[in-house]
Amino acid sequence: MRVLGINAIFHDPAAALVVDGGVVAAAEEERFSRRKHGKRPVPFAAWELPELSAAWCLASAGIDVDSLDAVAYSFDPGLYRDAVELGLDDPWDWLRVDYATRAPQFLAAALPGLDPEKVRFVPHHVAHAASAGLAAPPAGDDTAVLVLDGRGEVASHLAGVYRDGRLSSLYAQQLPHSLGLLYEDLTRHLGFLHSSDEYKVMALASYGRPTHLGMLRELVRVTDDGGFQVERIDWAGMAKARTADGELTDDHADLAASVQARLEEVVLGLSRWLYDAAGGASTLALAGGVALNCVANARLAAEGPFRDVWVQPAAGDAGTALGAALHVAGELGDRSTPMAGADLGRGWSDEELEAELRRAALPYRRPASIAAEAARVLADNGIVAWYQGRSEYGPRALGHRSLLAHPGDPDTTRRMNDVKGREQFRPIAPMVRAERFAELFEGVFPSPYMLFVHRVKAQWRDRIPAVTHVDGTARVQTVHADTEPLVAELLSEFERRTGLPVVVNTSLNTAGRPMVDTPREAMELFGSAPVDLLALGPFAVHRRALGGGR
Ligand SMILES: [Fe+2]
């Protein structure tokens, strides 16, 4: 079966193509439209479809629109209830359901040749659940799933279990109670962009003390039916509202630390209930925007009842395109195959990359090993724009569209945040060869998608200061030679030169822009930021060949 998945309803529009139960292409619309998160997270933007990513998914697989068996849309307007009835304060919310209802016709206009009758609505949290439970590596037994989200049609969470590829839903917390909306409210109160900057709040939390935890335990409670209750919260009573350019104070950090701590406790509580209710599943698969909270994920893995915790790399709404498609493929009789990696987006052949370099008249070379060439520049404390293979699905750069640097220089964090125009409290993360992980770090292994924080072992903290956060943790990506041979080679070459098996890996973009997707965008970034080497596929462009750099 050929199923195209579409996420368009709330934010992070994306498309995914599932053929015979396996994903062959998936991408977020922002990588094509060059608008961060694809669109504004407001009801009147619900009409915007992932037209470019959907068309690319089909073209890349050589599939015509009329040969699709179904299109899966990750929201079911038939489940919707009025915002007032749901307890939500959103006068335009009805627009969403209106647009969703008409999505089949809109999709038929966006994808000429599509029969609107082929569009199937998939409940939002079923799509999230499928993106976790059906895409996770085989567990050997049932897979429990927890969707921790802002909101779907009428709920904010889903606890369930996959048995033989079929989801049994065990509990869904109804709106307005929502951990995702709680965190979004906090994000807004702290002067950041909600539905976008929640990860900044998580980073800020590590600078604060959970001084309001006692009060939050009363306001945010786990219930004994597997759900939770969130009371109205007087944010201003705990810390003054901050404007986007206002000063960040200790009060803000303490509030962030308090909510973060309570979130972790609640997620642990939900997982304990699910472990009992799911009856013997040893693996928990997570999705939903809150599942991008890698501090909470790490705590869940360390203290929760499940043996293994797996997080969908596109845990936010972008991942519902994949989940919806997997779910419908299952309904049509296909058995789903787990995803092998997050590199599901666009890629270019060596010939195409070389043609782009020629067109730009850049002085490039083809070294014997691009990995060794990049390692040499990194060892010399240079910054490398690393553009290899297909782009990643989800918010993390995982060695395909990455900006790399030396982890041993304490000044690397400042330089990288300057290149990217980010706040200085933002940590940068390490990639490490899987074989060397245990020597340096404690925590979840493997961690190929960078969705958990790990403790840096004491003897290593001073050796890799750039990636060791103030609280002694690092958000590690483990690199496995069988799936990422080129990145593994780069790490080996860097270690041979420096004795450090770790390289700084952050996303290849500049402030406020989506990650680089095309070779031309990679060259534009290289031309406008103090990057010493552009490693574009097997080709090397050195800044010093242009009269600067190392
Ligand atoms: Fe969602």
Coordinates of C-alpha atoms and ligand atoms in Angstrom, one line a residue:
M1 CA 0.0 0.0 0.0
R2 CA 1.1 3.6 -0.7
V3 CA 0.0 6.0 2.0
L4 CA 0.9 9.7 2.1
G5 CA 0.8 11.2 5.7
I6 CA -0.1 14.9 6.2
N7 CA 0.3 17.1 9.3
A8 CA -1.2 20.5 8.8
I9 CA -3.5 21.3 11.7
F10 CA -1.5 22.9 14.6
H11 CA 2.1 23.5 13.8
D12 CA 5.2 22.0 12.1
P13 CA 3.4 20.9 8.8
A14 CA 5.1 17.9 7.3
A15 CA 4.6 15.0 4.9
A16 CA 5.6 11.4 5.0
L17 CA 5.3 8.6 2.5
V18 CA 4.8 5.0 3.7
V19 CA 5.1 2.2 1.2
D20 CA 4.2 -1.4 2.2
G21 CA 4.4 -0.4 5.8
G22 CA 7.8 1.2 5.8
V23 CA 8.6 4.9 5.6
V24 CA 10.5 5.9 2.4
A25 CA 10.4 9.7 2.7
A26 CA 9.5 12.2 5.4
A27 CA 10.2 15.9 5.6
E28 CA 9.0 19.1 7.3
E29 CA 7.6 21.8 5.2
E30 CA 9.9 24.4 6.8
R31 CA 12.9 22.9 5.1
F32 CA 11.2 23.7 1.7
S33 CA 9.4 26.9 2.5
R34 CA 12.3 28.3 4.6
R35 CA 9.9 29.5 7.2
K36 CA 10.8 28.2 10.7
H37 CA 8.1 25.7 11.9
G38 CA 6.3 26.1 8.6
K39 CA 3.7 28.5 9.8
R40 CA 2.4 30.4 12.8
P41 CA 0.7 28.1 15.4
V42 CA -2.7 29.8 15.1
P43 CA -6.1 28.5 14.1
F44 CA -6.3 30.7 11.0
A45 CA -3.1 29.1 9.6
A46 CA -4.7 25.6 9.7
W47 CA -5.4 25.8 5.9
E48 CA -1.7 25.8 5.1
L49 CA -0.8 22.4 3.8
P50 CA 2.7 20.8 3.4
E51 CA 2.4 21.1 -0.3
L52 CA 6.1 21.2 -1.1
S53 CA 7.1 18.4 1.2
A54 CA 4.2 16.2 0.0
A55 CA 5.0 16.7 -3.6
W56 CA 8.7 16.0 -2.9
C57 CA 7.8 12.7 -1.0
L58 CA 5.9 11.5 -4.0
A59 CA 8.5 12.6 -6.6
S60 CA 11.4 11.1 -4.7
A61 CA 9.7 7.7 -4.6
G62 CA 8.6 8.0 -8.3
I63 CA 4.9 7.7 -7.2
D64 CA 2.1 9.4 -9.0
V65 CA -0.7 11.0 -6.9
D66 CA -3.3 8.8 -8.6
S67 CA -1.5 5.6 -7.5
L68 CA -1.7 6.5 -3.8
D69 CA -4.0 4.1 -1.9
A70 CA -4.8 6.7 0.8
V71 CA -3.8 10.0 2.3
A72 CA -3.8 10.1 6.1
Y73 CA -4.5 13.5 7.7
S74 CA -3.5 13.7 11.4
F75 CA -6.6 15.3 12.8
D76 CA -10.2 14.1 12.9
P77 CA -12.7 16.9 12.8
G78 CA -15.4 14.4 13.6
L79 CA -14.1 14.2 17.2
Y80 CA -13.9 17.9 17.7
R81 CA -15.9 19.8 20.3
D82 CA -16.4 23.6 20.7
A83 CA -13.5 25.4 22.4
V84 CA -15.7 26.8 25.2
E85 CA -17.0 23.3 25.9
L86 CA -13.3 22.1 26.0
G87 CA -12.4 24.9 28.4
L88 CA -10.1 26.5 26.0
D89 CA -9.8 30.3 25.6
D90 CA -9.5 30.5 21.8
P91 CA -12.2 32.4 19.9
W92 CA -10.9 31.2 16.5
D93 CA -10.6 27.5 17.3
W94 CA -13.6 26.7 15.2
L95 CA -11.6 27.7 12.1
R96 CA -9.3 24.7 12.6
V97 CA -12.1 22.2 12.5
D98 CA -13.6 24.1 9.5
Y99 CA -10.3 23.9 7.6
A100 CA -9.8 20.3 8.6
T101 CA -13.2 19.3 7.4
R102 CA -12.4 20.7 4.0
A103 CA -8.8 19.3 3.9
P104 CA -9.7 16.6 1.4
Q105 CA -10.7 19.2 -1.2
F106 CA -7.8 21.4 -0.3
L107 CA -5.4 18.5 -0.7
A108 CA -7.0 17.6 -4.0
A109 CA -6.2 21.1 -5.2
A110 CA -2.7 21.1 -3.8
L111 CA -1.9 17.6 -5.3
P112 CA -3.6 17.6 -8.7
G113 CA -5.0 14.2 -9.5
L114 CA -5.8 13.2 -5.9
D115 CA -9.2 11.8 -5.4
P116 CA -10.5 13.5 -2.2
E117 CA -12.3 10.3 -1.3
K118 CA -8.9 8.8 -0.5
V119 CA -8.3 11.2 2.4
R120 CA -8.7 9.5 5.8
F121 CA -8.8 11.4 9.1
V122 CA -6.7 9.9 11.8
P123 CA -7.2 11.1 15.4
H124 CA -4.3 13.4 16.3
H125 CA -3.0 11.3 19.2
V126 CA -3.5 8.0 17.4
A127 CA -1.1 9.5 14.8
H128 CA 1.4 10.5 17.5
A129 CA 1.0 7.1 19.1
A130 CA 1.6 5.3 15.8
S131 CA 4.7 7.4 15.2
A132 CA 6.1 5.9 18.4
G133 CA 4.6 2.4 18.7
L134 CA 4.8 1.4 15.0
A135 CA 8.1 3.2 14.2
A136 CA 10.1 2.0 17.2
P137 CA 12.6 -0.9 16.9
P138 CA 11.0 -4.3 17.6
A139 CA 10.6 -4.7 21.4
G140 CA 10.1 -8.5 21.5
D141 CA 6.8 -8.1 23.3
D142 CA 4.0 -5.4 23.5
T143 CA 5.0 -1.8 23.3
A144 CA 3.5 0.7 25.6
V145 CA 3.0 4.2 24.2
L146 CA 2.6 7.5 25.9
V147 CA 1.6 10.6 24.0
L148 CA 2.4 13.8 25.9
D149 CA 1.1 16.7 23.9
G150 CA -0.3 20.2 23.9
R151 CA -3.7 19.2 22.5
G152 CA -5.4 17.1 19.9
E153 CA -9.1 17.2 19.1
V154 CA -10.4 16.9 22.6
A155 CA -7.5 15.4 24.6
S156 CA -3.9 16.2 25.4
H157 CA -2.5 12.8 26.2
L158 CA -2.9 9.2 25.3
A159 CA -1.7 6.1 27.2
G160 CA -2.0 2.8 25.3
V161 CA -0.3 -0.3 24.2
Y162 CA 0.5 -1.8 20.8
R163 CA -0.1 -5.5 20.5
D164 CA 0.5 -7.1 17.1
G165 CA 0.5 -3.7 15.4
R166 CA -2.9 -2.7 16.9
L167 CA -3.3 0.1 19.4
S168 CA -5.4 -0.4 22.5
S169 CA -6.1 3.0 24.1
L170 CA -6.1 2.8 27.9
Y171 CA -6.7 6.4 28.9
A172 CA -6.8 9.8 27.2
Q173 CA -6.7 13.0 29.4
Q174 CA -9.4 15.4 28.2
L175 CA -8.8 19.1 27.7
P176 CA -8.3 21.6 29.1
H177 CA -5.9 19.7 31.3
S178 CA -2.6 19.6 29.3
L179 CA 1.0 19.2 30.2
G180 CA 2.0 20.6 26.8
L181 CA -0.2 23.7 27.1
L182 CA 1.1 24.2 30.7
Y183 CA 4.6 24.3 29.3
E184 CA 3.5 26.5 26.5
D185 CA 1.9 29.0 28.9
L186 CA 5.2 29.1 30.9
T187 CA 7.2 29.6 27.7
R188 CA 5.0 32.6 26.8
H189 CA 5.2 34.0 30.3
L190 CA 9.0 33.8 30.1
G191 CA 9.0 35.9 27.0
F192 CA 9.7 33.1 24.5
L193 CA 7.7 32.0 21.5
H194 CA 5.2 29.3 22.5
S195 CA 5.0 26.1 20.4
S196 CA 8.6 26.8 19.4
D197 CA 10.9 27.8 22.2
E198 CA 10.0 25.3 24.9
Y199 CA 13.5 23.8 24.7
K200 CA 14.9 27.1 25.8
V201 CA 12.8 27.0 28.9
M202 CA 14.1 23.5 29.6
A203 CA 17.7 24.8 29.2
L204 CA 16.9 27.8 31.5
A205 CA 15.5 25.4 34.1
S206 CA 18.9 24.0 34.8
Y207 CA 20.0 27.4 36.1
G208 CA 17.3 27.7 38.7
R209 CA 16.0 26.0 41.9
P210 CA 12.6 24.5 42.0
T211 CA 11.4 26.9 44.7
H212 CA 7.7 26.6 43.7
L213 CA 7.6 22.9 43.5
G214 CA 5.4 22.5 46.6
M215 CA 2.7 24.8 45.1
L216 CA 2.9 23.2 41.7
R217 CA 2.4 19.7 43.3
E218 CA -1.0 21.0 44.5
L219 CA -1.8 22.6 41.1
V220 CA -0.7 19.8 38.8
R221 CA -1.8 16.4 40.1
V222 CA -1.7 12.9 38.8
T223 CA -5.1 11.2 39.1
D224 CA -5.5 7.5 39.8
D225 CA -7.2 6.7 36.5
G226 CA -4.0 7.4 34.5
G227 CA -4.6 11.0 33.8
F228 CA -3.9 14.3 35.5
Q229 CA -5.5 17.6 36.5
V230 CA -4.0 21.1 35.9
E231 CA -5.5 23.9 37.9
R232 CA -5.4 27.6 36.9
I233 CA -1.9 28.9 37.5
D234 CA -1.0 32.4 38.6
W235 CA 2.3 32.7 36.8
A236 CA 2.8 36.4 37.7
G237 CA 2.6 35.4 41.3
M238 CA 5.7 33.3 40.9
A239 CA 7.7 35.5 38.6
K240 CA 7.1 38.7 36.6
A241 CA 6.1 38.2 33.0
R242 CA 9.1 38.8 30.7
T243 CA 9.0 40.5 27.3
A244 CA 10.9 39.0 24.4
D245 CA 13.9 41.3 24.9
G246 CA 13.6 41.6 28.7
E247 CA 16.2 40.5 31.2
L248 CA 16.2 36.9 32.4
T249 CA 16.3 36.9 36.2
D250 CA 16.8 34.2 38.8
D251 CA 13.1 34.3 39.4
H252 CA 12.5 33.2 35.8
A253 CA 15.0 30.4 36.1
D254 CA 13.5 29.3 39.4
L255 CA 10.0 29.2 37.9
A256 CA 11.3 27.2 34.9
A257 CA 13.1 24.8 37.3
S258 CA 9.9 24.4 39.3
V259 CA 7.6 23.6 36.4
Q260 CA 10.3 21.3 34.8
A261 CA 10.6 19.4 38.1
R262 CA 6.8 19.0 38.4
L263 CA 6.5 17.9 34.8
E264 CA 9.1 15.2 35.4
E265 CA 7.2 13.9 38.5
V266 CA 3.9 13.8 36.6
V267 CA 5.4 12.0 33.6
L268 CA 6.9 9.5 36.0
G269 CA 3.5 9.0 37.6
L270 CA 1.8 8.5 34.3
S271 CA 4.4 6.0 33.3
R272 CA 3.9 3.9 36.5
W273 CA 0.2 3.8 35.9
L274 CA 0.7 2.8 32.3
Y275 CA 3.2 0.1 33.2
D276 CA 0.6 -1.6 35.4
A277 CA -2.3 -1.1 33.0
A278 CA -0.3 -2.3 29.9
G279 CA 0.3 -5.6 31.6
G280 CA 3.9 -6.5 31.0
A281 CA 5.2 -4.3 28.2
S282 CA 8.9 -3.7 28.8
T283 CA 9.3 -0.9 26.3
L284 CA 7.8 2.5 26.4
A285 CA 7.6 4.5 23.2
L286 CA 7.0 8.2 23.5
A287 CA 5.7 10.9 21.2
G288 CA 4.0 14.3 21.4
G289 CA 5.7 17.7 21.8
V290 CA 6.5 17.1 25.5
A291 CA 8.5 14.0 24.5
L292 CA 11.1 16.4 23.1
N293 CA 11.9 17.3 26.7
C294 CA 15.1 15.3 27.0
V295 CA 15.6 16.1 30.7
A296 CA 12.2 14.5 31.5
N297 CA 12.9 11.6 29.1
A298 CA 16.2 10.9 30.9
R299 CA 14.5 10.8 34.3
L300 CA 11.8 8.6 32.9
A301 CA 14.4 6.2 31.6
A302 CA 16.3 6.2 34.9
E303 CA 13.5 6.1 37.4
G304 CA 10.5 4.9 35.5
P305 CA 9.3 1.3 35.5
F306 CA 10.0 0.4 31.8
R307 CA 13.2 -1.4 30.8
D308 CA 13.6 0.6 27.6
V309 CA 12.4 4.0 26.6
W310 CA 12.3 5.0 22.9
V311 CA 11.4 8.4 21.7
Q312 CA 10.2 9.2 18.2
P313 CA 12.9 11.7 16.8
A314 CA 10.1 13.8 15.2
A315 CA 8.1 13.6 18.5
G316 CA 6.4 17.0 17.8
D317 CA 3.5 17.5 15.4
A318 CA 5.7 16.9 12.3
G319 CA 5.9 13.2 13.4
T320 CA 2.1 12.8 13.1
A321 CA 2.5 12.8 9.3
L322 CA 4.5 9.6 9.6
G323 CA 2.2 8.2 12.4
A324 CA -1.0 8.9 10.4
A325 CA 0.5 7.2 7.4
L326 CA 1.7 4.1 9.4
H327 CA -1.7 3.9 11.1
V328 CA -3.7 3.9 7.8
A329 CA -1.2 1.5 6.2
G330 CA -2.0 -0.8 9.1
E331 CA -5.7 -0.4 8.6
L332 CA -5.3 -1.3 5.0
G333 CA -3.5 -4.5 6.0
D334 CA 0.2 -3.7 5.9
R335 CA 2.6 -4.7 8.7
S336 CA 4.7 -1.7 9.6
T337 CA 8.5 -1.9 9.7
P338 CA 10.5 0.1 12.2
M339 CA 12.2 3.2 11.0
A340 CA 16.0 2.7 10.5
G341 CA 17.0 6.3 11.0
A342 CA 15.8 9.9 10.9
D343 CA 17.6 10.6 7.5
L344 CA 14.4 10.6 5.6
G345 CA 14.5 14.0 3.8
R346 CA 16.2 15.3 0.7
G347 CA 19.6 14.2 -0.5
W348 CA 21.8 14.9 -3.5
S349 CA 24.2 12.8 -5.5
D350 CA 28.0 13.6 -5.6
E351 CA 27.5 14.8 -9.2
E352 CA 24.7 17.2 -8.2
L353 CA 26.8 18.5 -5.3
E354 CA 29.8 19.1 -7.5
A355 CA 27.6 20.9 -10.1
E356 CA 26.3 23.2 -7.3
L357 CA 29.9 24.1 -6.3
R358 CA 30.9 24.8 -9.9
R359 CA 27.9 27.0 -10.4
A360 CA 28.8 29.0 -7.2
A361 CA 32.4 29.2 -8.5
L362 CA 33.8 28.1 -5.1
P363 CA 37.3 26.7 -4.9
Y364 CA 36.7 23.1 -3.8
R365 CA 38.7 19.9 -3.6
R366 CA 37.8 16.2 -3.2
P367 CA 40.1 14.9 -0.5
A368 CA 40.8 11.2 -0.1
S369 CA 38.6 11.3 3.0
I370 CA 36.2 14.1 3.8
A371 CA 35.9 12.7 7.4
A372 CA 39.7 13.0 7.9
E373 CA 39.7 16.5 6.3
A374 CA 37.0 17.7 8.6
A375 CA 38.6 16.1 11.7
R376 CA 41.9 18.0 10.9
V377 CA 40.0 21.4 10.8
L378 CA 38.1 20.5 14.0
A379 CA 41.3 19.5 15.8
D380 CA 42.7 22.9 14.9
N381 CA 39.7 24.4 16.7
G382 CA 37.9 25.3 13.4
I383 CA 34.2 25.2 12.8
V384 CA 32.9 22.8 10.2
A385 CA 29.6 22.9 8.2
W386 CA 28.9 19.2 7.7
Y387 CA 26.4 18.4 4.9
Q388 CA 26.1 14.7 4.2
G389 CA 23.4 12.4 2.9
R390 CA 19.7 12.9 3.4
S391 CA 18.3 15.6 5.8
E392 CA 16.8 14.7 9.2
Y393 CA 13.1 14.4 10.0
G394 CA 12.5 16.1 13.3
P395 CA 14.2 19.0 15.1
R396 CA 17.7 17.6 15.7
A397 CA 20.7 17.6 13.4
L398 CA 22.1 14.1 13.6
G399 CA 25.2 14.3 11.5
H400 CA 23.6 15.1 8.1
R401 CA 23.0 18.8 8.4
S402 CA 25.3 19.7 11.3
L403 CA 27.6 22.4 12.5
L404 CA 30.6 20.7 14.2
A405 CA 33.3 22.1 16.6
H406 CA 35.9 21.1 19.2
P407 CA 34.5 20.1 22.5
G408 CA 37.7 20.8 24.5
D409 CA 37.7 24.5 24.2
P410 CA 35.5 26.2 26.8
D411 CA 35.0 29.1 24.3
T412 CA 33.4 26.9 21.7
T413 CA 29.9 27.4 23.2
R414 CA 30.2 31.2 22.9
R415 CA 31.5 30.9 19.3
M416 CA 28.8 28.4 18.2
N417 CA 26.0 30.5 19.8
D418 CA 27.5 33.5 18.1
V419 CA 27.5 31.8 14.7
K420 CA 23.9 30.8 15.3
G421 CA 22.8 34.0 17.0
R422 CA 21.5 32.1 20.0
E423 CA 21.2 33.0 23.7
Q424 CA 24.3 32.2 25.6
F425 CA 22.6 30.0 28.2
R426 CA 21.8 27.5 25.5
P427 CA 23.9 24.3 25.7
I428 CA 25.5 22.6 22.8
A429 CA 25.6 18.9 22.5
P430 CA 28.2 16.2 21.8
M431 CA 28.2 13.2 19.5
V432 CA 30.3 10.2 20.6
R433 CA 31.2 6.9 19.0
A434 CA 28.9 4.2 20.5
E435 CA 32.0 2.2 21.6
R436 CA 33.3 5.0 23.7
F437 CA 30.0 6.1 25.3
A438 CA 30.2 4.2 28.6
E439 CA 33.7 5.6 29.3
L440 CA 32.5 9.2 29.2
F441 CA 28.8 9.2 30.0
E442 CA 26.0 7.7 32.1
G443 CA 22.4 7.2 31.0
V444 CA 20.3 6.0 28.1
F445 CA 22.2 3.9 25.5
P446 CA 21.9 3.8 22.6
S447 CA 20.8 7.4 22.0
P448 CA 21.0 7.9 18.3
Y449 CA 18.4 10.7 18.2
M450 CA 19.7 13.0 20.9
L451 CA 16.6 12.9 23.0
F452 CA 17.9 12.2 26.5
V453 CA 20.4 14.1 28.7
H454 CA 23.3 12.1 30.2
R455 CA 25.6 12.6 33.1
V456 CA 29.2 13.4 32.0
K457 CA 31.6 11.4 34.1
A458 CA 33.5 13.6 36.5
Q459 CA 36.9 12.8 35.0
W460 CA 35.7 14.0 31.6
R461 CA 34.0 17.2 32.5
D462 CA 37.1 19.4 32.3
R463 CA 38.2 17.6 29.1
I464 CA 35.0 18.4 27.2
P465 CA 33.8 21.7 28.8
A466 CA 32.0 22.9 25.7
V467 CA 29.4 20.2 25.8
T468 CA 29.1 19.8 29.6
H469 CA 26.2 21.9 30.8
V470 CA 26.2 23.8 34.1
D471 CA 24.5 20.8 35.8
G472 CA 27.1 18.3 34.7
T473 CA 25.0 16.8 31.9
A474 CA 25.2 16.6 28.1
R475 CA 22.6 15.7 25.5
V476 CA 24.5 12.9 23.8
Q477 CA 24.1 11.5 20.3
T478 CA 25.6 8.0 20.1
V479 CA 27.0 7.3 16.6
H480 CA 27.0 3.7 15.4
A481 CA 29.3 2.7 12.6
D482 CA 26.8 0.4 11.0
T483 CA 24.2 3.1 10.5
E484 CA 26.5 6.2 10.3
P485 CA 29.8 5.1 9.0
L486 CA 31.0 8.5 7.8
V487 CA 30.3 10.3 11.1
A488 CA 31.9 7.4 13.0
E489 CA 35.0 7.8 10.8
L490 CA 35.1 11.5 11.5
L491 CA 34.9 10.8 15.3
S492 CA 37.7 8.3 15.0
E493 CA 39.9 10.7 13.1
F494 CA 39.2 13.4 15.6
E495 CA 40.1 11.2 18.5
R496 CA 43.3 10.1 16.8
R497 CA 44.4 13.7 16.6
T498 CA 43.1 15.0 20.0
G499 CA 42.5 12.0 22.3
L500 CA 38.8 13.1 22.5
P501 CA 36.1 10.7 21.2
V502 CA 33.6 13.5 21.1
V503 CA 32.7 16.3 18.7
V504 CA 30.3 19.2 19.2
N505 CA 27.2 18.7 17.0
T506 CA 24.6 21.4 16.6
S507 CA 22.1 22.1 13.8
L508 CA 23.3 23.6 10.5
N509 CA 21.3 26.9 10.6
T510 CA 21.5 30.4 11.7
A511 CA 19.2 32.2 14.2
G512 CA 15.5 31.9 13.5
R513 CA 15.9 29.9 10.3
P514 CA 15.1 26.3 9.6
M515 CA 17.9 23.9 9.2
V516 CA 19.8 24.0 5.9
D517 CA 18.3 21.5 3.5
T518 CA 19.8 22.1 0.0
P519 CA 23.5 22.5 -1.1
R520 CA 22.8 26.0 -2.1
E521 CA 21.6 26.9 1.4
A522 CA 24.7 25.2 2.8
M523 CA 26.8 27.5 0.7
E524 CA 24.8 30.5 1.7
L525 CA 25.4 29.7 5.4
F526 CA 29.1 29.1 4.7
G527 CA 29.3 32.5 3.0
S528 CA 27.7 34.4 5.8
A529 CA 29.0 32.8 9.0
P530 CA 32.6 32.3 10.4
V531 CA 32.8 28.6 9.3
D532 CA 36.2 27.3 8.4
L533 CA 35.3 24.3 6.3
L534 CA 32.2 23.4 4.3
A535 CA 32.1 19.6 3.9
L536 CA 29.6 19.2 1.1
G537 CA 29.3 15.5 0.5
P538 CA 32.9 14.3 -0.4
F539 CA 33.9 17.9 -1.3
A540 CA 35.8 20.4 0.8
V541 CA 35.6 24.2 0.6
H542 CA 38.1 25.9 3.0
R543 CA 37.6 29.4 4.2
R544 CA 41.3 29.9 3.9
A545 CA 41.1 29.2 0.2
L546 CA 38.8 32.3 0.2
G547 CA 41.4 34.4 2.1
G548 CA 40.4 33.7 5.7
G549 CA 39.9 31.1 8.4
R550 CA 42.1 28.2 9.5
Ligands
FE1 FE 0.5 17.1 18.7

